[in-house]
CSV table of C-alpha atoms in Angstrom, one decimal:
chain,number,residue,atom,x,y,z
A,1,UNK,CA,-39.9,56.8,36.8
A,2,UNK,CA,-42.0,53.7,37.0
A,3,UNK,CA,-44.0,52.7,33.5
A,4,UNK,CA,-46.5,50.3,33.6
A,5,UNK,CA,-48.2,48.5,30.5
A,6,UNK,CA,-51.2,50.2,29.5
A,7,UNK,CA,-52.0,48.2,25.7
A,8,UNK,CA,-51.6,44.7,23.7
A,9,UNK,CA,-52.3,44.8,20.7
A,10,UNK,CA,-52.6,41.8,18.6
A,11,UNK,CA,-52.6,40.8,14.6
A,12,UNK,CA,-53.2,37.6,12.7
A,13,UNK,CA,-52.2,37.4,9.8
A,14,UNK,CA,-52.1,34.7,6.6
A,15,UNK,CA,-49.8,35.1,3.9
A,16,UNK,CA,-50.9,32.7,0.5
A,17,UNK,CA,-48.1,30.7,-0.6
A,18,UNK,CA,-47.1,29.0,-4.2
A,19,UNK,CA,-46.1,26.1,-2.9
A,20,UNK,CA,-46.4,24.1,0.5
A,21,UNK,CA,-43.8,24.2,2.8
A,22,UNK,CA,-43.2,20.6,3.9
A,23,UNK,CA,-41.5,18.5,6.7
A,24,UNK,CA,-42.0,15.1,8.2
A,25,UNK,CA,-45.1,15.3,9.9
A,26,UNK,CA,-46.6,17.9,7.5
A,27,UNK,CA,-47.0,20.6,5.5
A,28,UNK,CA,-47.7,24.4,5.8
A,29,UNK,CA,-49.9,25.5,2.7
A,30,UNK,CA,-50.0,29.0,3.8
A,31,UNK,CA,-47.8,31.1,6.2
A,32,UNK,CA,-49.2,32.1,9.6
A,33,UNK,CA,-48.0,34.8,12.3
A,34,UNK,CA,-49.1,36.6,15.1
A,35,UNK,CA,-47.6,39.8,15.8
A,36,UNK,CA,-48.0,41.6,19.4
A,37,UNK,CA,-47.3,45.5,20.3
A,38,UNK,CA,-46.9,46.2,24.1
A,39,UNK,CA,-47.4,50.0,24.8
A,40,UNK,CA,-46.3,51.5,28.3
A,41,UNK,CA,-47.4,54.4,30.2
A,42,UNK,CA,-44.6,56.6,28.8
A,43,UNK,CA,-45.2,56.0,25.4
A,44,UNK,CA,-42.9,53.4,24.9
A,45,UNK,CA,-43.7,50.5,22.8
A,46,UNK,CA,-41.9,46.9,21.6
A,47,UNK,CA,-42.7,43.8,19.0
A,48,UNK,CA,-43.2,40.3,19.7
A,49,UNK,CA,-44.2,37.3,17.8
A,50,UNK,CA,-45.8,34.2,18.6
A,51,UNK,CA,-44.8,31.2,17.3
A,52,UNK,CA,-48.6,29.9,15.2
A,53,UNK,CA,-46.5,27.4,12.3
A,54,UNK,CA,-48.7,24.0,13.5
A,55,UNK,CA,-51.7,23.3,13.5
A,56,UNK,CA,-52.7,25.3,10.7
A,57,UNK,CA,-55.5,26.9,12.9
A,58,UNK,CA,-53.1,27.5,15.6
A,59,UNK,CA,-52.4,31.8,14.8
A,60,UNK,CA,-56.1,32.1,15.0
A,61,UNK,CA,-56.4,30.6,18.6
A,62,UNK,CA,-53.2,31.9,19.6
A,63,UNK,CA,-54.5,35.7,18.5
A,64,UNK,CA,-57.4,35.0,20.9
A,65,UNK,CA,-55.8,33.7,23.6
A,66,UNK,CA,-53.5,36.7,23.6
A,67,UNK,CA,-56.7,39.1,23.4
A,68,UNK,CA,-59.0,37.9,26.2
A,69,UNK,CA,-56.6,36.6,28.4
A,70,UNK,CA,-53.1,38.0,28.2
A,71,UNK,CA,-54.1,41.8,27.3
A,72,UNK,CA,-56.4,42.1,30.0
A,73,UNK,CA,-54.1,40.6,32.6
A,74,UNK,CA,-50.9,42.0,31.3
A,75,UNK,CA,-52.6,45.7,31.7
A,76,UNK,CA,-51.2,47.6,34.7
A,77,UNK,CA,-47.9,45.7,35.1
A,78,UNK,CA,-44.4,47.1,35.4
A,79,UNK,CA,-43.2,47.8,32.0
A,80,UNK,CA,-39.4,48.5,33.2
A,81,UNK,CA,-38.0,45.3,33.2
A,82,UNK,CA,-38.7,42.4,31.1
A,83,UNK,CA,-37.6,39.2,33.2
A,84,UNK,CA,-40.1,39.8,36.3
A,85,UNK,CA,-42.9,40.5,33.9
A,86,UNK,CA,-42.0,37.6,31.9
A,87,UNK,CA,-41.7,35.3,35.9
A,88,UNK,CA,-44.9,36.6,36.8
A,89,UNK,CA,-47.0,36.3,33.4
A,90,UNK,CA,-46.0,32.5,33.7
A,91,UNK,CA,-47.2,32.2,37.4
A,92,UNK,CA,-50.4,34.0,36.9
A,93,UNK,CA,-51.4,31.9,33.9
A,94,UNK,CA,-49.9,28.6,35.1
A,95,UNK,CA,-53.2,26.9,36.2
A,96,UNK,CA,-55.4,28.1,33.7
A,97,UNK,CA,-52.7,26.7,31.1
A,98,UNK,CA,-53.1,23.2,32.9
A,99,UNK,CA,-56.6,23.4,33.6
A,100,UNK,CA,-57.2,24.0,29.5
A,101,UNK,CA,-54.3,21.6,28.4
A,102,UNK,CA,-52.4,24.3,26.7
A,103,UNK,CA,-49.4,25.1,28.3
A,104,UNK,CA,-47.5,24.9,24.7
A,105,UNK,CA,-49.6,28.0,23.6
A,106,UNK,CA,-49.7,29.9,27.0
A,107,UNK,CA,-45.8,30.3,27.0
A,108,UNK,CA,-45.9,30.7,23.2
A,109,UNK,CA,-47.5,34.4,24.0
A,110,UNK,CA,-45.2,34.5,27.0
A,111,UNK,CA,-42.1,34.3,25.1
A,112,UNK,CA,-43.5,36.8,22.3
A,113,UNK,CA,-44.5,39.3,25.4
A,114,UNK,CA,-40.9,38.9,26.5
A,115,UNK,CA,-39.8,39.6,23.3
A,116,UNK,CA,-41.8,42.9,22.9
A,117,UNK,CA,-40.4,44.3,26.4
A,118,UNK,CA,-36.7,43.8,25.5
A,119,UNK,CA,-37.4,45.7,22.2
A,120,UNK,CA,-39.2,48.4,24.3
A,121,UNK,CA,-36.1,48.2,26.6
A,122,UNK,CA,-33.9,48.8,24.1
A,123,UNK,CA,-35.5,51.8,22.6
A,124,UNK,CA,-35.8,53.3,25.4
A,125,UNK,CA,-32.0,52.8,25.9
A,126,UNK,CA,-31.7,54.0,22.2
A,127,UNK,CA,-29.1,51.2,21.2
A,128,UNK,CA,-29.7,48.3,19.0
A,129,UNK,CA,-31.3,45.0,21.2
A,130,UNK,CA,-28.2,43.4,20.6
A,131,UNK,CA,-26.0,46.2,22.3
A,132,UNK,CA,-28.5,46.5,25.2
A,133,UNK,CA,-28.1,43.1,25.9
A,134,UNK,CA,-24.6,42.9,25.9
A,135,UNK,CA,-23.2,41.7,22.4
A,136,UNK,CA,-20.1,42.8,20.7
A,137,UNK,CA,-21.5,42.6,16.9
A,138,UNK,CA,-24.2,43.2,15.2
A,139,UNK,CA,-23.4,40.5,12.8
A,140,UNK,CA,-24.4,36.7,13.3
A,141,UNK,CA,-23.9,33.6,10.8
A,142,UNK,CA,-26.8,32.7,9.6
A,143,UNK,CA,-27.9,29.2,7.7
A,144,UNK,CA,-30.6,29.1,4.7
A,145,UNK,CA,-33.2,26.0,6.5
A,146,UNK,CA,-36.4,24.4,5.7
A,147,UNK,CA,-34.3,23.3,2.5
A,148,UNK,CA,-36.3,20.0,0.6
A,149,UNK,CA,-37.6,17.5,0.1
A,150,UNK,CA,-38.2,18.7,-3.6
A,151,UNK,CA,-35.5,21.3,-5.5
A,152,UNK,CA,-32.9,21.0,-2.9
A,153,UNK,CA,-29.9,21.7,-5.1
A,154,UNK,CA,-31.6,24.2,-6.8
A,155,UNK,CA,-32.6,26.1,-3.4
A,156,UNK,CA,-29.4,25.8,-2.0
A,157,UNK,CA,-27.3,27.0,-5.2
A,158,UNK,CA,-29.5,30.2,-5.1
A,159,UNK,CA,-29.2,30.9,-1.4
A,160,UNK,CA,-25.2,30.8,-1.7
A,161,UNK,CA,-25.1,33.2,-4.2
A,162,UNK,CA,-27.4,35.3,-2.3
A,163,UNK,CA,-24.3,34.7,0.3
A,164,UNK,CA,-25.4,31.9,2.5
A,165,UNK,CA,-22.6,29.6,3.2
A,166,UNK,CA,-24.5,26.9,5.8
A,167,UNK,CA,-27.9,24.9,4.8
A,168,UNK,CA,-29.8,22.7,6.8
A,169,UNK,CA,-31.7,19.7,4.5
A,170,UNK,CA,-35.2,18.5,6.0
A,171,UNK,CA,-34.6,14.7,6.7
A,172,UNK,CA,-37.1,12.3,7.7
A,173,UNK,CA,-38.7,10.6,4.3
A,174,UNK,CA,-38.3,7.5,2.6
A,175,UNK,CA,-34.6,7.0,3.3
A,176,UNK,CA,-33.7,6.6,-0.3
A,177,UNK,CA,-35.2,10.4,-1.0
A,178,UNK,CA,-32.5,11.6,2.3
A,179,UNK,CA,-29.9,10.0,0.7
A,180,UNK,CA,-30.5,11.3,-2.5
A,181,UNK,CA,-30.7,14.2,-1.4
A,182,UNK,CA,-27.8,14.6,1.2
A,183,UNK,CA,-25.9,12.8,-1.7
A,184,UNK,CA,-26.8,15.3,-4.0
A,185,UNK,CA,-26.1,18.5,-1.4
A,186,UNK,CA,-22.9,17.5,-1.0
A,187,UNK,CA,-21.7,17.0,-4.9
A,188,UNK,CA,-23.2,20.5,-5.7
A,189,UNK,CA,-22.0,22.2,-2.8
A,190,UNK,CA,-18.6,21.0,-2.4
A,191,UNK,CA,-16.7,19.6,0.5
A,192,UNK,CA,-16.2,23.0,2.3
A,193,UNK,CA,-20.0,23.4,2.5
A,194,UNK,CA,-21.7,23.2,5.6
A,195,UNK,CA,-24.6,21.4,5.6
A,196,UNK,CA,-26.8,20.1,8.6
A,197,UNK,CA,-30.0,17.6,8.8
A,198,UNK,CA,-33.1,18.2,10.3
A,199,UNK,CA,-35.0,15.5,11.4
A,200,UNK,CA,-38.3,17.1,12.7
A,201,UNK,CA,-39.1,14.3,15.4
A,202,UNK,CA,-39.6,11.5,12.7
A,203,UNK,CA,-37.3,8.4,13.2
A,204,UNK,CA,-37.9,5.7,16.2
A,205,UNK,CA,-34.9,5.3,18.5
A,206,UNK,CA,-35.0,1.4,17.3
A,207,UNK,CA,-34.2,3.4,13.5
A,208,UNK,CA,-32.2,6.7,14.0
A,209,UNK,CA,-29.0,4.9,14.6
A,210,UNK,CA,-29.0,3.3,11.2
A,211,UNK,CA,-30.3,6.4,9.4
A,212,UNK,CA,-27.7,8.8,10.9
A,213,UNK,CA,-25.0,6.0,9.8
A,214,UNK,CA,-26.4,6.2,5.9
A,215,UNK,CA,-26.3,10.1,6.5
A,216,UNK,CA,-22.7,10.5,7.8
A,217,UNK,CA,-20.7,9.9,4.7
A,218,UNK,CA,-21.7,12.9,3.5
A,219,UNK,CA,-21.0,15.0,6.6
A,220,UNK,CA,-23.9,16.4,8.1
A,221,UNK,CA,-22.9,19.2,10.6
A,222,UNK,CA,-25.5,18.0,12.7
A,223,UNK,CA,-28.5,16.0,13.6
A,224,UNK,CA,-31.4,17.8,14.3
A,225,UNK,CA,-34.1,15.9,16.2
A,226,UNK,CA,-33.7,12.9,14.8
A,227,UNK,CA,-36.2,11.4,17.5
A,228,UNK,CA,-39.1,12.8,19.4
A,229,UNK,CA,-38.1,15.7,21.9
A,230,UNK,CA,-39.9,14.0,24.3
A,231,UNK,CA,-38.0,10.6,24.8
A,232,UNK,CA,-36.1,9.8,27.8
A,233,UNK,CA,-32.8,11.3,28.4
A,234,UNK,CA,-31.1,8.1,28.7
A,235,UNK,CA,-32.5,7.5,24.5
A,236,UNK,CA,-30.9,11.0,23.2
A,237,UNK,CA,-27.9,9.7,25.2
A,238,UNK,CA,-27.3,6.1,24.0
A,239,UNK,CA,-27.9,7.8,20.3
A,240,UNK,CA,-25.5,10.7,20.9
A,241,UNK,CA,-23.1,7.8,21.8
A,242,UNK,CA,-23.9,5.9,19.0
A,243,UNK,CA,-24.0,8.1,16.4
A,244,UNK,CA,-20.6,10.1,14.4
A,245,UNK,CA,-22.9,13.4,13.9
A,246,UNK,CA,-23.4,16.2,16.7
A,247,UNK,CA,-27.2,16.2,17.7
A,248,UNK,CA,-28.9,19.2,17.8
A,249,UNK,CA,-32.3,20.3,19.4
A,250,UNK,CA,-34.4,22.5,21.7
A,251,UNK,CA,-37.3,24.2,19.6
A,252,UNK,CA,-39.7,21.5,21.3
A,253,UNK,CA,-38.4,21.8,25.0
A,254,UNK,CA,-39.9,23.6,27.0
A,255,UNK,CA,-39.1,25.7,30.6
A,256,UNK,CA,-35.8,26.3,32.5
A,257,UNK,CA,-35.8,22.6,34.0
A,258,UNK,CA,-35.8,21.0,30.8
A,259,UNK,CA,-33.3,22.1,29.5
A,260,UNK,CA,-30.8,22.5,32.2
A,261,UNK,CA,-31.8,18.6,32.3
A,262,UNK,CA,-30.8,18.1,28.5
A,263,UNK,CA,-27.6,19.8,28.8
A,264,UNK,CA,-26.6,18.2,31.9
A,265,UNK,CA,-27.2,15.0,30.1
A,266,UNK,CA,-24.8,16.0,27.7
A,267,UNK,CA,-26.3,14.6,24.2
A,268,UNK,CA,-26.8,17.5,22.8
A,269,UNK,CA,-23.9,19.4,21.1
A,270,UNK,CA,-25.6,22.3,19.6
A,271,UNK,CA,-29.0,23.7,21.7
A,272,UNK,CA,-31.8,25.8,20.0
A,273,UNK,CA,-34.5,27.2,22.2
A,274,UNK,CA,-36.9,29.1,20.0
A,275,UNK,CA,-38.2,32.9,21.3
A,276,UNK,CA,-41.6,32.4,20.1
A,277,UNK,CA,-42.2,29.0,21.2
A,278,UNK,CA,-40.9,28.8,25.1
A,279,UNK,CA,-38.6,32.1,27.3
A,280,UNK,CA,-38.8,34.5,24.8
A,281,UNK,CA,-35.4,36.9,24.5
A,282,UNK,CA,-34.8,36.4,28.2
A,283,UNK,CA,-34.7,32.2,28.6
A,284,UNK,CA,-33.0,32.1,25.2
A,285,UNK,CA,-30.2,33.6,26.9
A,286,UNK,CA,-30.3,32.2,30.4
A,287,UNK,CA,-30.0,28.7,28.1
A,288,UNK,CA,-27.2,30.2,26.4
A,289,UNK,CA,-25.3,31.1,29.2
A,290,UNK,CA,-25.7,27.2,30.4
A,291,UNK,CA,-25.0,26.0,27.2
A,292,UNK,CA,-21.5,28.0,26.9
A,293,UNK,CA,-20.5,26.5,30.5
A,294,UNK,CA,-20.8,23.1,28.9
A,295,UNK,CA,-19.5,23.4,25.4
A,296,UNK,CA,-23.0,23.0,24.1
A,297,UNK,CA,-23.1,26.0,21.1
A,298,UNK,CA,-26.6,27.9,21.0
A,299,UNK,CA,-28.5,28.4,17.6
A,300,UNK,CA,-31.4,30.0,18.3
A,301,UNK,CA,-34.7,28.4,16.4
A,302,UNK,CA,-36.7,30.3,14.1
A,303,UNK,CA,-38.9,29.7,11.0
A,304,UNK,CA,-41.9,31.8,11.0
A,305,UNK,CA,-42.2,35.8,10.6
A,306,UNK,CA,-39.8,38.6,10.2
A,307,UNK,CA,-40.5,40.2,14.2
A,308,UNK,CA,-39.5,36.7,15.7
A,309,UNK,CA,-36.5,36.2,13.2
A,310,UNK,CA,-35.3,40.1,14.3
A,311,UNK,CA,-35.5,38.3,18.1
A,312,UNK,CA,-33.8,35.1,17.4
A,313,UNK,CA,-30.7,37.0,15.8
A,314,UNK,CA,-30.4,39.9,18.3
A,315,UNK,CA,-30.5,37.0,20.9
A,316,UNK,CA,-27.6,35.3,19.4
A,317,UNK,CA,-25.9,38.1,18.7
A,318,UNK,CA,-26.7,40.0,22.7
A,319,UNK,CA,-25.2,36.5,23.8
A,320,UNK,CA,-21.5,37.3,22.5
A,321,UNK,CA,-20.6,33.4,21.8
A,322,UNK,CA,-18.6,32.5,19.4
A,323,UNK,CA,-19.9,29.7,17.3
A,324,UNK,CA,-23.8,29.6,16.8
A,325,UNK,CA,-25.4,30.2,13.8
A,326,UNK,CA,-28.6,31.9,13.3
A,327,UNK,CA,-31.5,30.0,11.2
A,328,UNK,CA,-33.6,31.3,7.9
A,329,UNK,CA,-36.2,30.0,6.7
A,330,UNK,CA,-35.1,29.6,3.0
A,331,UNK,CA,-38.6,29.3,1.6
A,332,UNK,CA,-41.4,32.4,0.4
A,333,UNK,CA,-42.7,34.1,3.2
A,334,UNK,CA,-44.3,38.0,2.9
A,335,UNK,CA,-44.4,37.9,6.5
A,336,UNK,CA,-40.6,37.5,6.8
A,337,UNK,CA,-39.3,39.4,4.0
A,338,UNK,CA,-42.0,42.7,4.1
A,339,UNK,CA,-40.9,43.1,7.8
A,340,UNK,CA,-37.1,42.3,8.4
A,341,UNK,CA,-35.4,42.7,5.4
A,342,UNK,CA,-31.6,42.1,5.8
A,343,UNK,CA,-28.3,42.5,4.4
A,344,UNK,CA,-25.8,39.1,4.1
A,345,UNK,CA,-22.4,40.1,4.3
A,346,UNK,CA,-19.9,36.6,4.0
A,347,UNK,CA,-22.4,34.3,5.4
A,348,UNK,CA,-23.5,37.1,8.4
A,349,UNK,CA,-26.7,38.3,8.9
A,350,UNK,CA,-26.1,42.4,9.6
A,351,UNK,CA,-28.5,43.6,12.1
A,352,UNK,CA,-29.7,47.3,11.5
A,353,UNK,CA,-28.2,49.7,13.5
A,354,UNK,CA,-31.9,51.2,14.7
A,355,UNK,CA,-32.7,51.1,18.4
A,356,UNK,CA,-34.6,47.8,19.6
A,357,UNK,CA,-35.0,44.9,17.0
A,358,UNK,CA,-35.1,47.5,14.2
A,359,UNK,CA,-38.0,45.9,13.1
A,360,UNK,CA,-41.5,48.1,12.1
A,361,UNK,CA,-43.9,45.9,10.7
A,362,UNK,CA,-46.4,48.1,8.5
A,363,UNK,CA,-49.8,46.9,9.4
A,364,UNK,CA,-51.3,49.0,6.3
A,365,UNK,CA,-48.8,46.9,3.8
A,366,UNK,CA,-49.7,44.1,5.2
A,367,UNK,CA,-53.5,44.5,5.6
A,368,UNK,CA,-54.5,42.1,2.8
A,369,UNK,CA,-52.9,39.4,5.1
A,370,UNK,CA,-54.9,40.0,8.0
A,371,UNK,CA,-57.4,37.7,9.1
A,372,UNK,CA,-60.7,39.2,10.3
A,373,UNK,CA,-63.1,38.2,12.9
C-alpha cells in the first residue's frame, strides 16, 4: 500500500547555556535546534533535525523556512521511500534556493526531511535504523569534540572516565594557546590517547603548513579543516602533501559532486558529511560507500541536538565500515542529553535497540525551550 506525507511539523527551540561554546570564528552563547516530525497517511511518523548552530538567528529562519515552504510542498508526496522524496525535494526547491541565495539552508531541511523518513522507514520495518540500513552492530566509537580553548585537560579527564577514549581539541587561536594546549592533552592523556585537531576553517594556506608542523609532535590523529572548505582542490592537495597529519573534512561540502570531487582528489583521509547540514541519512551513506572504495574512513559530523546525533550514529553504524568514529559534542546541551541519552561501553556509543533512531523527543519536557512566534 502506497503512504503519502500528510504533516510537518516543526519546533524551535533555545536551550540557555553557562558558558559559551567557542571556536575560531565564534562562539555559541546558547544552544539552538530545530526538530521536524513527518507523519504519513498510515500513521506512520519519523524525526529529523536541522542543522541551526551559526548564525545565531539561524534555527529561527530555518523553522520558517521549513513551515511555509517545505510543509506545504512536502504534503501529498510518497512517504515509502526516502531517496526519491529526498531527489525530488531538492529539484523542486532548487531555484527558489538560488533565487533567495540560500541554498546552505534549503538542503539543511532536506537532509533533516531525509532523516525523518528513514526513521519512519525503520519503524515501520520495526528494526533499529541501523539494522534497516544494513549495519552489523549497533555499537560505534565515538570521540568527546568541541574540547577548548579553556579547561581542556579538565574536559577531557572527565569524558574518559565517563569512557571516552578519543577527543578532538578546537585549534585555530593564537598558536601559543594550540600548543599549549595540544602540549598539555597529550601529557595528561598519555601516549595511547587519541587525540585529533579541529581547525574550523581558520588558518591561510600560506600558514597551515607551519601550524600543522608545531602540532605534529604531539600526534594529532587528524587535521580537521585546517583551511577554508572552499579552497581549490589543488590547496587541500599540496597541504595533504605537505603536511605529516591525515586531514580531515566534509561538514561544509555540500551535494554529491563535491564530494566525489574531494575524494577523487585524494587529500582527504578521513570524510565527514554532516546529516543535518547537506544529504541527510541517505547522502551520508552514498559518501560513505565512495569513501570506503578509496580508503578514505567516514566520521559522520555532528554537534548540535540529540535527534541529529541519533542520525549521525545510526548512519555510521547502517554503513558497516570498520574504522570511523562517531563525534560528541563534549560540551552542556539539554537539547542533546534530554533527547538521546546513551550508554558508553569501551569507547562505543550503544545505540538503543527501539525501532527507528530510538529517539522521542518530549516536546512537554522541553517546552520551556521553545521559542514562540
Amino acid at each position: 500500500m502506497t503512504t503519502h506525507i500528510e504533516h510537518l511539523e516543526c519546533w524551535v527551540l533555545r536551550a540557555p547555556i553557562a558558558e559559551p561554546v567557542a571556536n575560531a570564528f565564534g562562539a555559541m552563547t546558547n544552544r539552538p535546534a530545530v526538530f521536524l516530525r513527518i507523519t504519513a497517511s498510515d500513521g506512520a511518523f519519523g524525526w529529523g533535525e536541522v542543522f541551526s548552530n551559526f548564525p545565531q538567528v539561524g534555527a529561527e529562519h530555518r523553522g520558517r523556512l521549513v513551515l511555509s515552504i517545505f510543509a506545504p510542498l512536502l504534503r501529498g508526496f510518497v512517504a515509502d521511500d526516502p531517496k526519491p522524496v529526498h531527489d525530488l525535494l531538492a529539484q523542486r526547491t532548487r531555484q527558489m534556493a538560488i533565487q533567495c541565495g540560500e541554498p546552505g539552508p534549503f538542503a539543511q531541511i532536506t537532509g533533516a526531511v531525509d532523516q525523518a523518513l528513514w526513521d519512519m522507514a525503520a519503524r515501520r520495518a520495526g528494526v533499529p535504523l541501523w539494522k534497516h540500513l544494513g549495519g552489523r552492530s549497533g555499537k560505534v566509537r565515538v570521540y568527546a569534540s568541541g574540547i577548548g580553548p579553556d579547561k581542556v585537560v579538565e574536559v577531557m579527564l572527565t569524558k574518559r572516565a565517563a569512557g571516552y577514549g578519543a577527543f578532538k581539541l578546537k585549534v585555530g587561536f593564537a598558536p601559543e594557546r594550540d600548543l599549549a594546549n595540544m602540549r598539555a592533552a597529550r601529557e595528561a592523556l598519555g601516549d595511547e590517547a587519541v587525540i585529533m585537531c579541529d581547525a574550523n576553517q581558520s588558518w591561510q594556506a600560506s600558514d597551515a603548513v607551519a601550524r600543522i608542523a608545531a602540532l605534529a609532535p604531539y600526534r594529532p590523529y587528524w587535521i580537521e579543516e585546517p583551511i577554508a572548505a572552499d579552497q581549490p582542490h589543488d590547496v587541500w592537495s599540496a597541504l595533504a602533501k605537505s603536511s605529516p597529519i591525515p586531514l580531515a573534512a566534509g561538514e561544509n561540502l555540500r551535494g554529491e559532486a563535491a564530494f566525489a570531487e574531494a575524494l577523487q582528489a585524494g587529500y582527504l583521509g578521513f570524510v565527514q558529511p554532516d546529516v543535518g547540514k547537506w544529504g541527510g541519512i541517505g547522502g551520508g551513506l552514498s559518501v560513505a560507500r565512495q569513501a570506503h572504495e578509496l580508503g578514505v574512513v567516514y566520521c559522520p559530523h555532528w554537534l548540535a541536538g540529540g535527534v541529529g546525533l541519533a542520525a549521525s550514529m545510526h548512519a555510521l553504524a547502517g554503513a558497516g565500515f570498520d574504522g570511523g568514529w562517531a563525534e560528541v559534542d563534549a560540551n552542556p546541551n539539554p537539547l542533546r542529553e534530554l533527547v538521546f541519552p546513551f550508554d558508553i561501553e569501551d569507547g562505543c556509543a550503544v545505540l538503543p535497540n527501539r525501532p527507528g533512531l530510538g529517539v522521542e523527543p518530549d516536546i512537554d519536557q522541553l517546552a520551556d525551550f521553545i521559542v514562540r512566534g
